[in-house]
Amino acid sequence: MLDVRRLVLLRELSIRGTISAVARATNLAPSSVSEQLSMLERETKTELLRRVGRNVQLTEAAMALVERVEPILGALEEAETALVSTGGAISGRVRLAVFQSAALVLIPPALSLLRERHPALRLEMVQYEPERALHETWARDFDVVVAEQYPGHSAPHWPGLDRRQLVKDELQLAVPATLTIGGQPLPIGEELATLLQHRPLPWVMEPRGTATRHWAEQLIRSAGHEPDVRFVSADLQSHVKLVESGNAVALLPGLTLADHPQRLRRISLPGQPLRTVFTSIRSSSARSPAVVAVRSALEDAAQPLDAGNG
């Protein structure tokens, strides 16, 4: 019978690409990973790894074996869930990946709910870029991910991951509270068009390659202008500070602007575009009491913030 732990290491190698990366992910020494994979080759009596330069490459036989590991891991996760479900209080550890604006607005109330409902449950949170977090959840580094999807951009779909809408978040134009054009306030209903025509301030945006940046650039370009992007940061709170200080304008999600009612002006965009924030988990963990509890707390925390409700 094949050793499941060695099969897991082979799967990790197919995901992470190098022995050293597998060692870091599994808290093993690289020599131990290599030894376990060599033992798997002896067990199967099949060449699984082929050395290419300083790295190794999985053979076709190895890839065929990896394809059969996923349902085994899913079955083991379901078996663990069945055992836990027979107990009393919900406990254990849930690993959560979340992006910045959701971490700031959703996580504090969700943690309060979990502390009240399930004090024995341990939630560990890491801030992660959504697309990478989805991949890492599929790879079993996380149990739950809070991710986002912008209009016209679909987040990657990984096999065995479900997704459930958490909140619809309105995307808005953020300008300094005292901003005027020629001494006059921006005309209501034509703010974006007026701003693009006169371009009194530079833009702050996220780095190139992100769905947020692409969406913002396309919105401005579709109006016949090229944005003057002078400030680039993945930290949306820095965007807010630049707007508040009168040094930039930005296109930002409503959740990011929720705590800044007086220091900047929030302007609705034509058509009131919405960002979708959702949770995603592995289907094999869908009945885990701990995972269900975390997802439920996130949904309860998000409900008052959902722009899609009204």
CSV table of C-alpha atoms in Angstrom, one decimal, residues 172-282:
chain,number,residue,atom,x,y,z
A,172,GLN,CA,-16.7,55.0,-6.0
A,173,LEU,CA,-14.7,58.0,-6.9
A,174,ALA,CA,-12.9,59.5,-3.9
A,175,VAL,CA,-11.8,63.1,-4.1
A,176,PRO,CA,-10.5,65.6,-1.4
A,177,ALA,CA,-13.4,67.1,0.5
A,178,THR,CA,-12.5,70.6,-0.5
A,179,LEU,CA,-11.8,69.9,-4.2
A,180,THR,CA,-13.1,72.5,-6.7
A,181,ILE,CA,-12.7,73.2,-10.4
A,182,GLY,CA,-12.0,76.8,-11.1
A,183,GLY,CA,-13.3,77.7,-7.7
A,184,GLN,CA,-16.5,75.9,-8.2
A,185,PRO,CA,-17.6,72.5,-6.7
A,186,LEU,CA,-17.9,69.6,-9.0
A,187,PRO,CA,-21.3,69.5,-10.7
A,188,ILE,CA,-23.4,66.7,-9.1
A,189,GLY,CA,-23.9,63.8,-11.5
A,190,GLU,CA,-21.0,64.9,-13.8
A,191,GLU,CA,-18.2,64.7,-11.3
A,192,LEU,CA,-16.1,62.1,-13.1
A,193,ALA,CA,-16.5,63.6,-16.5
A,194,THR,CA,-15.6,67.1,-15.2
A,195,LEU,CA,-12.6,65.7,-13.3
A,196,LEU,CA,-11.3,63.8,-16.3
A,197,GLN,CA,-11.7,66.9,-18.5
A,198,HIS,CA,-9.7,69.2,-16.2
A,199,ARG,CA,-7.5,66.7,-14.5
A,200,PRO,CA,-6.6,68.9,-11.5
A,201,LEU,CA,-5.0,66.1,-9.5
A,202,PRO,CA,-3.0,63.0,-10.2
A,203,TRP,CA,-4.4,59.5,-9.6
A,204,VAL,CA,-3.3,56.9,-7.1
A,205,MET,CA,-3.8,53.3,-8.2
A,206,GLU,CA,-2.8,49.8,-7.3
A,207,PRO,CA,0.2,48.1,-9.2
A,208,ARG,CA,-0.1,47.0,-12.8
A,209,GLY,CA,-1.4,43.5,-13.3
A,210,THR,CA,-4.1,43.7,-10.6
A,211,ALA,CA,-7.8,43.5,-11.5
A,212,THR,CA,-8.3,46.7,-9.6
A,213,ARG,CA,-5.8,48.6,-11.7
A,214,HIS,CA,-7.1,47.2,-15.0
A,215,TRP,CA,-10.7,48.0,-14.1
A,216,ALA,CA,-9.8,51.6,-13.1
A,217,GLU,CA,-7.7,52.3,-16.2
A,218,GLN,CA,-10.4,50.9,-18.5
A,219,LEU,CA,-13.1,53.0,-16.9
A,220,ILE,CA,-11.1,56.2,-17.5
A,221,ARG,CA,-9.9,55.2,-21.0
A,222,SER,CA,-13.4,54.4,-22.0
A,223,ALA,CA,-14.2,58.0,-21.2
A,224,GLY,CA,-11.5,59.1,-23.7
A,225,HIS,CA,-8.7,59.9,-21.3
A,226,GLU,CA,-5.4,58.4,-20.1
A,227,PRO,CA,-5.1,58.6,-16.3
A,228,ASP,CA,-2.1,60.5,-14.9
A,229,VAL,CA,-1.0,57.8,-12.4
A,230,ARG,CA,1.8,59.3,-10.2
A,231,PHE,CA,1.3,57.2,-7.1
A,232,VAL,CA,1.2,53.4,-7.0
A,233,SER,CA,0.6,51.3,-3.9
A,234,ALA,CA,-1.1,48.0,-3.0
A,235,ASP,CA,-2.1,49.5,0.4
A,236,LEU,CA,-5.5,51.1,-0.1
A,237,GLN,CA,-5.2,53.0,3.2
A,238,SER,CA,-2.3,54.9,1.6
A,239,HIS,CA,-4.7,55.8,-1.3
A,240,VAL,CA,-7.1,57.2,1.2
A,241,LYS,CA,-4.4,59.3,2.9
A,242,LEU,CA,-3.3,60.8,-0.4
A,243,VAL,CA,-6.9,61.7,-1.2
A,244,GLU,CA,-7.6,63.2,2.2
A,245,SER,CA,-4.4,65.3,2.0
A,246,GLY,CA,-5.5,66.8,-1.3
A,247,ASN,CA,-2.7,65.1,-3.3
A,248,ALA,CA,-4.6,62.6,-5.4
A,249,VAL,CA,-7.9,61.3,-6.5
A,250,ALA,CA,-8.8,57.5,-6.6
A,251,LEU,CA,-11.3,54.9,-7.6
A,252,LEU,CA,-11.9,52.9,-4.4
A,253,PRO,CA,-14.3,50.3,-3.0
A,254,GLY,CA,-16.9,51.5,-0.5
A,255,LEU,CA,-15.6,49.3,2.3
A,256,THR,CA,-12.3,51.1,2.1
A,257,LEU,CA,-14.0,54.5,2.5
A,258,ALA,CA,-16.4,53.5,5.3
A,259,ASP,CA,-14.5,55.2,8.1
A,260,HIS,CA,-13.7,58.4,6.3
A,261,PRO,CA,-17.0,60.3,6.1
A,262,GLN,CA,-15.7,63.9,6.7
A,263,ARG,CA,-12.2,64.0,5.3
A,264,LEU,CA,-12.9,63.1,1.7
A,265,ARG,CA,-15.9,63.1,-0.7
A,266,ARG,CA,-17.4,59.9,-2.0
A,267,ILE,CA,-18.9,60.1,-5.5
A,268,SER,CA,-21.0,57.4,-7.1
A,269,LEU,CA,-19.9,56.4,-10.6
A,270,PRO,CA,-22.2,56.0,-13.7
A,271,GLY,CA,-24.1,52.8,-13.4
A,272,GLN,CA,-22.9,52.3,-9.8
A,273,PRO,CA,-20.5,49.5,-10.5
A,274,LEU,CA,-20.2,46.9,-7.8
A,275,ARG,CA,-17.2,44.7,-6.6
A,276,THR,CA,-18.2,41.3,-5.5
A,277,VAL,CA,-16.6,40.0,-2.3
A,278,PHE,CA,-17.0,36.2,-1.7
A,279,THR,CA,-15.8,33.4,0.4
A,280,SER,CA,-14.4,30.2,-1.0
A,281,ILE,CA,-13.6,26.8,0.6
A,282,ARG,CA,-12.8,23.3,-0.5
